[in-house]
Coordinates of C-alpha atoms in Angstrom, one line a residue:
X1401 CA 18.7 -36.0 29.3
X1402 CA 19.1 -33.8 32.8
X1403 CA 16.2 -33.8 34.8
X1404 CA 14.8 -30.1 34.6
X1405 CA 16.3 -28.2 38.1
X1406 CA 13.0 -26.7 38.7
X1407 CA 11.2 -30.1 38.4
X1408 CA 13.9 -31.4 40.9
X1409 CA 13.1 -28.6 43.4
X1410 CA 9.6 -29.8 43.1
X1411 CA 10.3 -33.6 43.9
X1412 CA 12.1 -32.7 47.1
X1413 CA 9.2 -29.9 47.9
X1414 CA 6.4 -33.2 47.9
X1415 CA 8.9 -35.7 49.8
X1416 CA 9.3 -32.9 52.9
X1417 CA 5.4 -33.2 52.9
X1418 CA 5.4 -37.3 53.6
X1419 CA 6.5 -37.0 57.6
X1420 CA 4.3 -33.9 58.4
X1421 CA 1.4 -36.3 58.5
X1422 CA -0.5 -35.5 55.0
X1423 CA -3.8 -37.2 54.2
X1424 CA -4.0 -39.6 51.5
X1425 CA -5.5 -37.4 49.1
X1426 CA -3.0 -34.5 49.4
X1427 CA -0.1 -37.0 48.7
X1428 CA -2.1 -38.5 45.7
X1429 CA -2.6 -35.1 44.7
X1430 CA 1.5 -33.7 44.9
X1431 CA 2.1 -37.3 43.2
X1432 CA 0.3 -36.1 40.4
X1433 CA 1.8 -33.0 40.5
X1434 CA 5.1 -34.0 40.6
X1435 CA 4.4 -36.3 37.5
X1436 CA 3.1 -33.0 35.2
X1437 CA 5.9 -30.9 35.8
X1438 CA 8.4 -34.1 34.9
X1439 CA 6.3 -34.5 31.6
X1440 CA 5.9 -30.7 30.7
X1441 CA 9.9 -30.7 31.3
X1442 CA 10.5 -33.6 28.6
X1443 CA 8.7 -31.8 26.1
X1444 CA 10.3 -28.6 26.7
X1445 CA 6.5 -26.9 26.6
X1446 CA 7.9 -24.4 29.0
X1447 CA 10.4 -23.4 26.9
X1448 CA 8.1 -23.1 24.0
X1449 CA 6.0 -21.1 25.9
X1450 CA 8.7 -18.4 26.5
X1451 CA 9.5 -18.3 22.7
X1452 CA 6.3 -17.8 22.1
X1453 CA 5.4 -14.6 24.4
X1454 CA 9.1 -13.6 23.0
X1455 CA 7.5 -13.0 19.5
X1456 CA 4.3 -11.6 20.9
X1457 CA 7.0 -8.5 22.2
X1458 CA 8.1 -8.5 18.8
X1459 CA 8.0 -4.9 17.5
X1460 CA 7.5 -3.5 14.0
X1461 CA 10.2 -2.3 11.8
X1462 CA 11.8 0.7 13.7
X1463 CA 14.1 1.9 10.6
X1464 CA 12.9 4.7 8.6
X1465 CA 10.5 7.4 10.0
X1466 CA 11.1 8.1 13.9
X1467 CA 8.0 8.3 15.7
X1468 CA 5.7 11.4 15.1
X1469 CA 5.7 13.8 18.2
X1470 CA 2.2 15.1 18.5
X1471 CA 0.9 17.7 20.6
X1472 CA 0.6 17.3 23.8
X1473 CA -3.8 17.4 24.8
X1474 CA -4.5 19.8 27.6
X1475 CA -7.6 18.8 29.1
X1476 CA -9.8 21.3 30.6
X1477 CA -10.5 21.1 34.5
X1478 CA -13.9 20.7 35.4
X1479 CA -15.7 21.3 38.7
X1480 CA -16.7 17.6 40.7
X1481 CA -19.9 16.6 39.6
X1482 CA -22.1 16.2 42.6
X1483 CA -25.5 14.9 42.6
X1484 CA -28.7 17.1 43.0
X1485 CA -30.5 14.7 44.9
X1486 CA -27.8 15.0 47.9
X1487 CA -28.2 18.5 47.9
X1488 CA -32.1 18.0 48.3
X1489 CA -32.7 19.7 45.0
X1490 CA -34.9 18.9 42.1
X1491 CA -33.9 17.3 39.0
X1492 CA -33.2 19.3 35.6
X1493 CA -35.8 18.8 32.8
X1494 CA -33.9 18.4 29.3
X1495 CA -35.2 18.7 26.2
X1496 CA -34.5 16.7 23.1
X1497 CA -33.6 19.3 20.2
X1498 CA -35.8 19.4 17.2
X1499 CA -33.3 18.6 14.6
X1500 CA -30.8 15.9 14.6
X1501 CA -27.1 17.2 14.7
X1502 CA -25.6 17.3 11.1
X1503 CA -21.9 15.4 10.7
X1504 CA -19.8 18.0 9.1
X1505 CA -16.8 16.5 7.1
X1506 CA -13.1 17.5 8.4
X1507 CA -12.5 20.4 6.6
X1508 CA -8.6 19.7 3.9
X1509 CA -6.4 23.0 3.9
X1510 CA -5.2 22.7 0.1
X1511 CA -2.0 23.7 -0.6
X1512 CA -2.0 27.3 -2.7
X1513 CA -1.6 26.6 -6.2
X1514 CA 1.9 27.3 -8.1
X1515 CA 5.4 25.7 -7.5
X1516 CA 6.3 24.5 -3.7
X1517 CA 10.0 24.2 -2.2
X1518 CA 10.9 20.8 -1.8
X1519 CA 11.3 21.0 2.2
X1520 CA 11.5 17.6 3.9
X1521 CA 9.5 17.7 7.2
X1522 CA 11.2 15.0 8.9
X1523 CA 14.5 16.7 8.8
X1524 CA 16.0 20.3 9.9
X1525 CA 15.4 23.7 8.2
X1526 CA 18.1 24.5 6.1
X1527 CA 17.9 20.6 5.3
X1528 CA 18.8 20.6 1.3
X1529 CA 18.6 17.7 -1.0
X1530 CA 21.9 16.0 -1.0
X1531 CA 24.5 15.5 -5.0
X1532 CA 24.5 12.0 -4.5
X1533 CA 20.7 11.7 -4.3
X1534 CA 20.3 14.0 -7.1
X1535 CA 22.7 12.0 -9.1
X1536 CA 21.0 8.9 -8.6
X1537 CA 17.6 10.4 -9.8
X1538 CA 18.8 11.4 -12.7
X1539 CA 20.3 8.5 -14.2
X1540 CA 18.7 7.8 -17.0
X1541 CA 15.8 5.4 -17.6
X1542 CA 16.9 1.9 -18.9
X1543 CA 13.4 0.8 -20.2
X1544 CA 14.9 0.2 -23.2
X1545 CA 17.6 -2.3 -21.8
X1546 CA 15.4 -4.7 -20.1
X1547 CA 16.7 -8.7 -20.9
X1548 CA 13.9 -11.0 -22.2
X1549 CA 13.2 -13.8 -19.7
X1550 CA 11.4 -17.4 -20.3
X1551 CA 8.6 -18.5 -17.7
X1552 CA 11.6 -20.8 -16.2
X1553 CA 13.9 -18.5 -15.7
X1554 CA 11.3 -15.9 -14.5
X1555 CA 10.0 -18.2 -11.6
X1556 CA 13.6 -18.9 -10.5
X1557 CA 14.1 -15.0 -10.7
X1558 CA 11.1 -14.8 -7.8
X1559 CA 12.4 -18.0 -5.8
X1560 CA 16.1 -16.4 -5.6
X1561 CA 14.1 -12.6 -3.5
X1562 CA 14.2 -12.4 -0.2
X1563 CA 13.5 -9.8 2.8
X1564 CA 15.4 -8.7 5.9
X1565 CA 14.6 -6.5 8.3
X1566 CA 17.0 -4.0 6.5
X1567 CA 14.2 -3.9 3.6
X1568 CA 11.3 -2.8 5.9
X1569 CA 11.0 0.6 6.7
X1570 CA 8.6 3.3 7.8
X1571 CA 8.6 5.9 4.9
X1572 CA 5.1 7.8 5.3
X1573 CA 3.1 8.4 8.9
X1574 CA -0.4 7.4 7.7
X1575 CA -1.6 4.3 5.3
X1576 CA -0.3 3.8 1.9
X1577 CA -1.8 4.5 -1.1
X1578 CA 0.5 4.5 -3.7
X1579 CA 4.1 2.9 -4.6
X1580 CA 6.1 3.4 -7.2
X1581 CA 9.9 2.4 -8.2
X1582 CA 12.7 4.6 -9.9
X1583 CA 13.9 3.3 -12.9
X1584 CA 17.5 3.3 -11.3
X1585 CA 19.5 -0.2 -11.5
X1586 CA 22.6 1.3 -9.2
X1587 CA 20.5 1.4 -6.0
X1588 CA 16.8 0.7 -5.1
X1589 CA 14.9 3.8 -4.7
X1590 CA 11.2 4.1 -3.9
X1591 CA 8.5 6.7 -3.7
X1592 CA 5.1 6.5 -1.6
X1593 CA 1.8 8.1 -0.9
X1594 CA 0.1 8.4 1.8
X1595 CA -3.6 9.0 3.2
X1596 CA -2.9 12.8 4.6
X1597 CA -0.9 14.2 1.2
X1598 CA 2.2 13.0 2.1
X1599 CA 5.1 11.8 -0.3
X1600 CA 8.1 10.0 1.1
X1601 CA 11.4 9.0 -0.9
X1602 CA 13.4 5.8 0.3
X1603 CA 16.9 4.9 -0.7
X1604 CA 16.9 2.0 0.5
X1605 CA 20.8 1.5 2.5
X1606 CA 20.9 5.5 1.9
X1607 CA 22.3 7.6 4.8
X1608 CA 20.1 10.8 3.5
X1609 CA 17.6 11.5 6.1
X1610 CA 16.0 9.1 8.5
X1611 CA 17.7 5.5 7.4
X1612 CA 17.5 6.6 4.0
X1613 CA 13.7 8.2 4.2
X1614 CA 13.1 11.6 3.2
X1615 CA 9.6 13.0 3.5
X1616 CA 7.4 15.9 1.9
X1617 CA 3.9 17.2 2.1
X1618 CA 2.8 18.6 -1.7
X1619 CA -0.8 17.3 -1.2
X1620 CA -3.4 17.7 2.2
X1621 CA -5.3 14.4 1.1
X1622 CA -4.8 10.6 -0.2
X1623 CA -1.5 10.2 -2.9
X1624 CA -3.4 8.3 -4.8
X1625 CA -1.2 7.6 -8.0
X1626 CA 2.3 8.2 -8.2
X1627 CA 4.7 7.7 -11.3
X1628 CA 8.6 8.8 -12.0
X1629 CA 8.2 10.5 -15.7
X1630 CA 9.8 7.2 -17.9
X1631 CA 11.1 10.5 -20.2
X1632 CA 12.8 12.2 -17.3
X1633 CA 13.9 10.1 -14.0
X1634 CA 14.1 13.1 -11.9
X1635 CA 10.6 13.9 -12.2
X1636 CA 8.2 12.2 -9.7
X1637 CA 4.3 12.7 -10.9
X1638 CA 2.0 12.4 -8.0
X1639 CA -1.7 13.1 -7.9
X1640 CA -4.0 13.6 -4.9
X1641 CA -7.7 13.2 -3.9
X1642 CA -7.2 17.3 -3.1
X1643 CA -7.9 18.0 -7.0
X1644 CA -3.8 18.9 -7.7
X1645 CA -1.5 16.8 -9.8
X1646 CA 2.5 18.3 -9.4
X1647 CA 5.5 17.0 -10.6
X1648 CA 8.2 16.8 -8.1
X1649 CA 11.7 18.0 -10.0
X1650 CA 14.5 16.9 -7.7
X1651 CA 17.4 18.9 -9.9
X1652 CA 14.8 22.1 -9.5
X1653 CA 14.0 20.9 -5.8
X1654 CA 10.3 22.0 -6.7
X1655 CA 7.0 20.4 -6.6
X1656 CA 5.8 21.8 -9.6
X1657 CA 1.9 22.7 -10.7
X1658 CA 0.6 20.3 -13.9
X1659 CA -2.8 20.2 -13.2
X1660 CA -5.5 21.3 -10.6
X1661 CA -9.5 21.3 -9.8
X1662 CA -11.3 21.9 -6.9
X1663 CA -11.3 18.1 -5.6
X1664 CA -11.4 14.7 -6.7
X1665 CA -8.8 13.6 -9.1
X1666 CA -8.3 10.0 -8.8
X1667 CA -5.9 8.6 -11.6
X1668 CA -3.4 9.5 -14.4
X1669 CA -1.0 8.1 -17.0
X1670 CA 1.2 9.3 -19.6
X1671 CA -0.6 9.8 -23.2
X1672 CA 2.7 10.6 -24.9
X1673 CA 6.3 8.5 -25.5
X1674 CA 7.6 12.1 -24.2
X1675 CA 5.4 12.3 -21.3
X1676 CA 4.1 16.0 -22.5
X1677 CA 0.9 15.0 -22.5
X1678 CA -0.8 13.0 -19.9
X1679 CA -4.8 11.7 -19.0
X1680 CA -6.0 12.3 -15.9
X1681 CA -9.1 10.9 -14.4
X1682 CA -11.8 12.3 -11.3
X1683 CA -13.9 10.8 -9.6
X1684 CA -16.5 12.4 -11.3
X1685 CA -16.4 10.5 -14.4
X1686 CA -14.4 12.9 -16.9
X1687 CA -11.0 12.6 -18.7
X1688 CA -8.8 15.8 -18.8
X1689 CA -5.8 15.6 -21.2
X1690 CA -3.2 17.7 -20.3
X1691 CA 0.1 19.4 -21.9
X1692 CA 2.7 19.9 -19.5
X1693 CA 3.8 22.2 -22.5
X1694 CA 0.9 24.6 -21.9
X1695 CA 0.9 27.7 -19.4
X1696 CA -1.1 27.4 -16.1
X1697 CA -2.4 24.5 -14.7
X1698 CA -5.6 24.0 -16.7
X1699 CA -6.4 20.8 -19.2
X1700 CA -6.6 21.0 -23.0
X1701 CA -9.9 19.6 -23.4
X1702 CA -12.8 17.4 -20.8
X1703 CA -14.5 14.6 -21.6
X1704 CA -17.4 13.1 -19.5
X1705 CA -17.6 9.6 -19.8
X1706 CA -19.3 7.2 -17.4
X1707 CA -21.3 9.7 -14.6
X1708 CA -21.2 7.7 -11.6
X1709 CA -18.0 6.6 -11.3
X1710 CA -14.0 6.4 -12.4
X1711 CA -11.4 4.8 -10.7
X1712 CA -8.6 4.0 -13.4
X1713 CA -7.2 5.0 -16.8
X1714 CA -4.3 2.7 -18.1
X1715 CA -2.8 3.6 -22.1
X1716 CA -1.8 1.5 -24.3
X1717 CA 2.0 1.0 -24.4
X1718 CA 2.5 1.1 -28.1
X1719 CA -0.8 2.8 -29.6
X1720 CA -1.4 5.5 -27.2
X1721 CA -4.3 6.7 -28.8
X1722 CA -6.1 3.9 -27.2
X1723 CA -7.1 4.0 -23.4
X1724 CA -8.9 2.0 -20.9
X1725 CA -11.3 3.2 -18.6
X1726 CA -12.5 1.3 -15.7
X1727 CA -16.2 3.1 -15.7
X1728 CA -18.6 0.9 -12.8
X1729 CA -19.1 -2.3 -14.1
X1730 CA -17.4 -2.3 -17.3
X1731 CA -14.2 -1.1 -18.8
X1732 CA -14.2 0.7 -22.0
X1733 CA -11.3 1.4 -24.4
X1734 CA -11.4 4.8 -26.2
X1735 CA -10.1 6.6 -28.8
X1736 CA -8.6 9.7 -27.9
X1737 CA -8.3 11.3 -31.5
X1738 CA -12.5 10.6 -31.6
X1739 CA -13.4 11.7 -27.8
X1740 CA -16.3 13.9 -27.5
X1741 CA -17.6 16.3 -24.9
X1742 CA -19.9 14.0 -23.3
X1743 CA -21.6 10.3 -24.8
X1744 CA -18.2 9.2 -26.7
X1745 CA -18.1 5.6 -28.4
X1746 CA -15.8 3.1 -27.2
X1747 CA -13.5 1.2 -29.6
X1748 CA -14.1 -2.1 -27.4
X1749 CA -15.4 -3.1 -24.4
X1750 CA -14.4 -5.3 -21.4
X1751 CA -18.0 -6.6 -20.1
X1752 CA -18.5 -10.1 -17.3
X1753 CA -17.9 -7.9 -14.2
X1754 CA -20.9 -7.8 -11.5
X1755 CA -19.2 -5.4 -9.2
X1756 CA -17.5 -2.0 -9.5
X1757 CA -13.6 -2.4 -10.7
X1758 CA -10.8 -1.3 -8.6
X1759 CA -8.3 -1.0 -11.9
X1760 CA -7.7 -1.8 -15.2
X1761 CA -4.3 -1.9 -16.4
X1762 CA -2.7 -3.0 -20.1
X1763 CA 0.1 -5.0 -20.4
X1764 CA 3.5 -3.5 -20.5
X1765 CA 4.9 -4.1 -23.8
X1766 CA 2.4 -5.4 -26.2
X1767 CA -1.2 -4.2 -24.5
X1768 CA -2.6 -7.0 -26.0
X1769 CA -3.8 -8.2 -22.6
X1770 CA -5.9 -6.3 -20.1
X1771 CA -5.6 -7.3 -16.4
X1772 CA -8.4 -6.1 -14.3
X1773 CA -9.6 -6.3 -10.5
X1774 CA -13.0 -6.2 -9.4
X1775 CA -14.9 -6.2 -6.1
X1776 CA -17.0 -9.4 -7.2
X1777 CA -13.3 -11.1 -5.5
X1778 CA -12.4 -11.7 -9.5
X1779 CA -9.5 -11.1 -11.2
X1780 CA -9.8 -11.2 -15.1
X1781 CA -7.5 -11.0 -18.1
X1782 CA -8.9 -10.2 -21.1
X1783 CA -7.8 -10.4 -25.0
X1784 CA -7.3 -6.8 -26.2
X1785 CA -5.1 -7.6 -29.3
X1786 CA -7.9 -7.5 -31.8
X1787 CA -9.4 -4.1 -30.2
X1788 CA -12.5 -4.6 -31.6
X1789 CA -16.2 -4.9 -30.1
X1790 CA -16.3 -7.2 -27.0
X1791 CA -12.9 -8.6 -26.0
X1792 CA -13.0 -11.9 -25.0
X1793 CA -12.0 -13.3 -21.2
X1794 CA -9.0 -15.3 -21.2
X1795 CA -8.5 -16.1 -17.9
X1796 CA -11.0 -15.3 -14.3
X1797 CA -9.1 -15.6 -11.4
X1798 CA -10.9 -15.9 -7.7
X1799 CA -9.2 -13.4 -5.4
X1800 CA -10.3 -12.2 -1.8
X1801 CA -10.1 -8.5 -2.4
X1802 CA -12.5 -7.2 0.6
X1803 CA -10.3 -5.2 2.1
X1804 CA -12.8 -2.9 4.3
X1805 CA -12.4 0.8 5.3
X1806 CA -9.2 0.5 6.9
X1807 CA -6.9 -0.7 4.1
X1808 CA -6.2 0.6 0.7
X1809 CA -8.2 -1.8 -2.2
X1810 CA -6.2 -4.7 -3.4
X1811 CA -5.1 -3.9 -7.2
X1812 CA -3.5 -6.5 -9.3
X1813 CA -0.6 -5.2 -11.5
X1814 CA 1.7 -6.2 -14.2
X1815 CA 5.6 -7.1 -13.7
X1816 CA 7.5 -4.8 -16.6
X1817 CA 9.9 -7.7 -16.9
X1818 CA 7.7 -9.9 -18.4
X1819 CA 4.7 -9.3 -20.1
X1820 CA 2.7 -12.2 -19.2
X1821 CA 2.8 -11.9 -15.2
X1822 CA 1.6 -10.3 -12.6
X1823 CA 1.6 -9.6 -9.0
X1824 CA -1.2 -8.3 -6.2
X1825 CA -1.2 -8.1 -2.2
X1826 CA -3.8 -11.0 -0.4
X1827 CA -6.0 -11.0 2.7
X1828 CA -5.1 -14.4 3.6
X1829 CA -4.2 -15.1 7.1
X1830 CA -0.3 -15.9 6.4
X1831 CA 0.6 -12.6 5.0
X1832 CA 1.7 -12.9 1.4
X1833 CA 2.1 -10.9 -2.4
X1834 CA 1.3 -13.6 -4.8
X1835 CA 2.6 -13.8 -8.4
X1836 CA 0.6 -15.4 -11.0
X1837 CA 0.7 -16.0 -15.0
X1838 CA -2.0 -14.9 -17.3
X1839 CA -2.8 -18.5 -17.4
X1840 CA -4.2 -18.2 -14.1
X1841 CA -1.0 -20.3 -12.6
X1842 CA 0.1 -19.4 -9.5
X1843 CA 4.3 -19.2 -10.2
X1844 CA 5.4 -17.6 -6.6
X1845 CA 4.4 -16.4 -2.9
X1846 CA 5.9 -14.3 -1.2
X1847 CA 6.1 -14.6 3.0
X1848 CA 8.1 -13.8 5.6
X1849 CA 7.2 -14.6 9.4
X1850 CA 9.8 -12.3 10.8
X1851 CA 9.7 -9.4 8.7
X1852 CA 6.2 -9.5 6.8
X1853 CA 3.1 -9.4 9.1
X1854 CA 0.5 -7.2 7.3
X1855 CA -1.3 -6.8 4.6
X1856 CA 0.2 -5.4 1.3
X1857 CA -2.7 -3.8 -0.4
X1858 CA -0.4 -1.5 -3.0
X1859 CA 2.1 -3.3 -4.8
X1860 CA 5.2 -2.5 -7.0
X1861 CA 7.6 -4.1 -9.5
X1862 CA 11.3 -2.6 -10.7
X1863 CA 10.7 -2.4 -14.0
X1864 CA 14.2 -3.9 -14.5
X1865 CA 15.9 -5.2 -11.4
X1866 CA 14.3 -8.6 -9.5
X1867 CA 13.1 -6.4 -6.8
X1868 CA 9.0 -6.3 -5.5
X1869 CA 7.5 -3.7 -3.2
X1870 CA 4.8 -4.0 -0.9
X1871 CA 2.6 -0.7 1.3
X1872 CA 0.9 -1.5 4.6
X1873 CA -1.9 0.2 6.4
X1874 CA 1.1 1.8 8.4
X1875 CA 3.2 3.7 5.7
X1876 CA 5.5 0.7 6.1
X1877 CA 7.6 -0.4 2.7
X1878 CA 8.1 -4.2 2.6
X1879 CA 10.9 -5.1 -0.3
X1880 CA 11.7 -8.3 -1.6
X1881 CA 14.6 -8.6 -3.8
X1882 CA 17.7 -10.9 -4.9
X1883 CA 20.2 -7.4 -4.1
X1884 CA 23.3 -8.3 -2.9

């Protein structure tokens, strides 16, 4: 091995010291010196330590959004403050006021109600939607095509997905909310929510827009749920904490009006095989059904259910007159052909939760399995094929799901590919979207030191290509997928 050049330099630095007359001490001292640097040059610790401030400077993923230009702030100039007692004067009395200052809330501008152009904001006026991404939305669904995999084959399916820094990108401004994936199997193409009302489209390896990313603002606050219509690809559902659920139609190039109250929607799915009809939750406790067929944007009939609180409504795949409810503590299944006005009685119930429940969702094909996540850090399956009385818990789960007030809740969800298996972001330390089976097995995690470093909170499957999507705090998409 060659001695280190710098260590060298070092050596004949200490022996220029031996004739000037140097006590002892000092020469015991460079000695020791000398011997430090020799040993930190052997284990190439000063190399290491330049690798390591090297990933320090590592930046986030730059493809997708370009940075937002704000404002410049003009600050106000103010006269020098200059002290009364220099200037031989006496000292102002202040007074407390009576009453303590009130915080006011920042004040939403809602969007005006009817149909809105789709007009991307990161791009040029005049900017219209391009043929080929048109096309590509509107290939049909293929649901009904999906291959049956084993467990075996399944876990190999997860082992074989990777990420690059290709599949990161920046495709809203503000933190995630929502994810979802069109049903398209020629290229990947995503959709996102984010905190401020924005919706942002990602083909991923597109050259539409800004590496692929086109962005829109239908909504003024959180995209909480988001869902491309399984009936018609090139509708893109999204609802919003702003009380307005529209239907983006990319061959009309419209964000369309379905559904709208003064504030606080908080969920929706589809009630129908056609997606005519659709339930739509607030955060008030009631259930709206709604027909798209109907003029105006009104529901057909309201149904108060659990007062305090609602944060999810999930419909069974095959009978959709049954839906789950994920009311504080407890999630309920319903009836929808015997809902009344207020006080309705549940076919089932889902009890063993001691915290309020982030979601509730059924299984994809069957629905004989609910998967639900719950701020006690549990995540629960239960037994919904009998749909009677109290389902019984399959499987409990432990899961770290505090997230706090700066990251979306942690929500586990099912893969469409297979019905027994499902996927949900963690807060552990190595960043990671872990997979498990309704056994409670865990069958894959995902990581990436290079090009996964946050939190996931909202997760997505393709519902038929091996492909996973994860949403960061930062409006980042993180894709893991086997695409060549």
């Amino acid at each position: 091995m060659q001695d280190d050049p710098k260590s060298l330099k070092k050596e004949k630095d200490i022996d220029q010291f031996v004739d000037v007359g140097l006590s002892e001490y000092e020469l015991e001292r460079l000695e020791n010196i000398r011997q430090n640097q020799a040993f930190l040059s052997t284990i190439d610790l000063l190399q290491a330590s330049e690798e390591l401030k090297e990933l320090s400077r590592k930046k986030a993923s730059q493809k997708g959004l370009k940075r937002l230009q704000r404002e410049p702030v003009v600050k106000d100039l103010l006269p020098s403050r200059k002290s009364l007692r220099l200037q031989h004067k006496e000292a102002e009395t202040l007074t407390l006021p009576k009453e303590k200052p009130t915080y006011t809330q920042p004040q939403f501008v809602k969007k005006a109600a009817g149909p809105l152009p789709m007009e991307a904001i990161n791009m040029e006026e005049g900017f219209t939607l391009s043929s080929q991404l048109q096309q590509l939305c509107s290939e049909e669904s293929t649901q009904d095509r999906k291959t049956a995999l084993d467990l075996k084959d399944y876990r190999a399916a997860l082992k074989s997905m990777r990420i690059t820094a290709d599949q990161v990108a920046k495709v809203v401004y503000d933190r995630t909310f929502s994810v979802a994936f069109h049903p398209s199997t020629s290229s990947l193409f995503m959709a996102t929510g984010d905190k401020l009302g924005r919706v942002g489209l990602w083909n991923m390896g597109g050259a539409c827009g800004d590496d692929g990313v086109l962005l829109f603002q239908p909504h003024s606050r959180p995209v909480c749920c988001l869902s491309f219509s399984p009936a018609c690809s090139h509708q893109l559902l999204s609802l919003s904490y702003d009380g307005s659920l529209r239907c983006m139609d990319l061959n009309k190039a419209l964000f369309e009006d379905v559904y709208d109250i003064s504030d606080g929607l908080k969920t929706f799915d589809f009630l129908s095989h056609d997606c005519s009809t659709l339930l739509v939750g607030n955060w008030d406790g009631e259930v709206a059904i709604v027909d798209r067929r109907t003029p105006g944007n009104s529901h057909e009939s309201l149904h108060s259910m659990d007062p305090k609180t609602l944060r999810c409504v999930s419909v069974h795949p095959l009978q959709r007159q049954y839906f789950a409810v994920a009311e504080s503590w407890t999630v309920n299944i319903y009836d929808s052909r015997c809902l009344k006005k207020c006080k309705s009685s549940s076919v089932c119930e889902l009890s063993g939760h001691s915290k309020s429940i982030s979601s509730a969702y059924f299984s994809p094909h069957t629905g004989d399995r609910v998967l639900t996540t719950c701020m006690d850090d549990t995540i629960r399956i239960y037994d919904t094929s009998a749909m009677t009385g109290n389902s019984p818990l399959l499987t409990s789960i432990r899961h770290n799901v505090h997230t706090g007030r700066y990251l979306s809740k942690l929500s586990a969800v099912w893969d469409p590919k297979l019905e027994a298996c499902f996927g949900v972001g963690s807060m552990a330390r190595v960043r990671q979207v872990q997979v498990f089976h309704e056994s409670g097995e865990l069958l894959h995690t995902f990581t990436d030191q290079d090009n996964l470093s946050t939190v996931q909170s909202i997760v997505a499957f393709h519902p038929t290509r091996n492909a996973l999507a994860g949403g960061n705090a930062s409006g980042r998409l993180h894709v893991f997928t086997d695409w060549c």
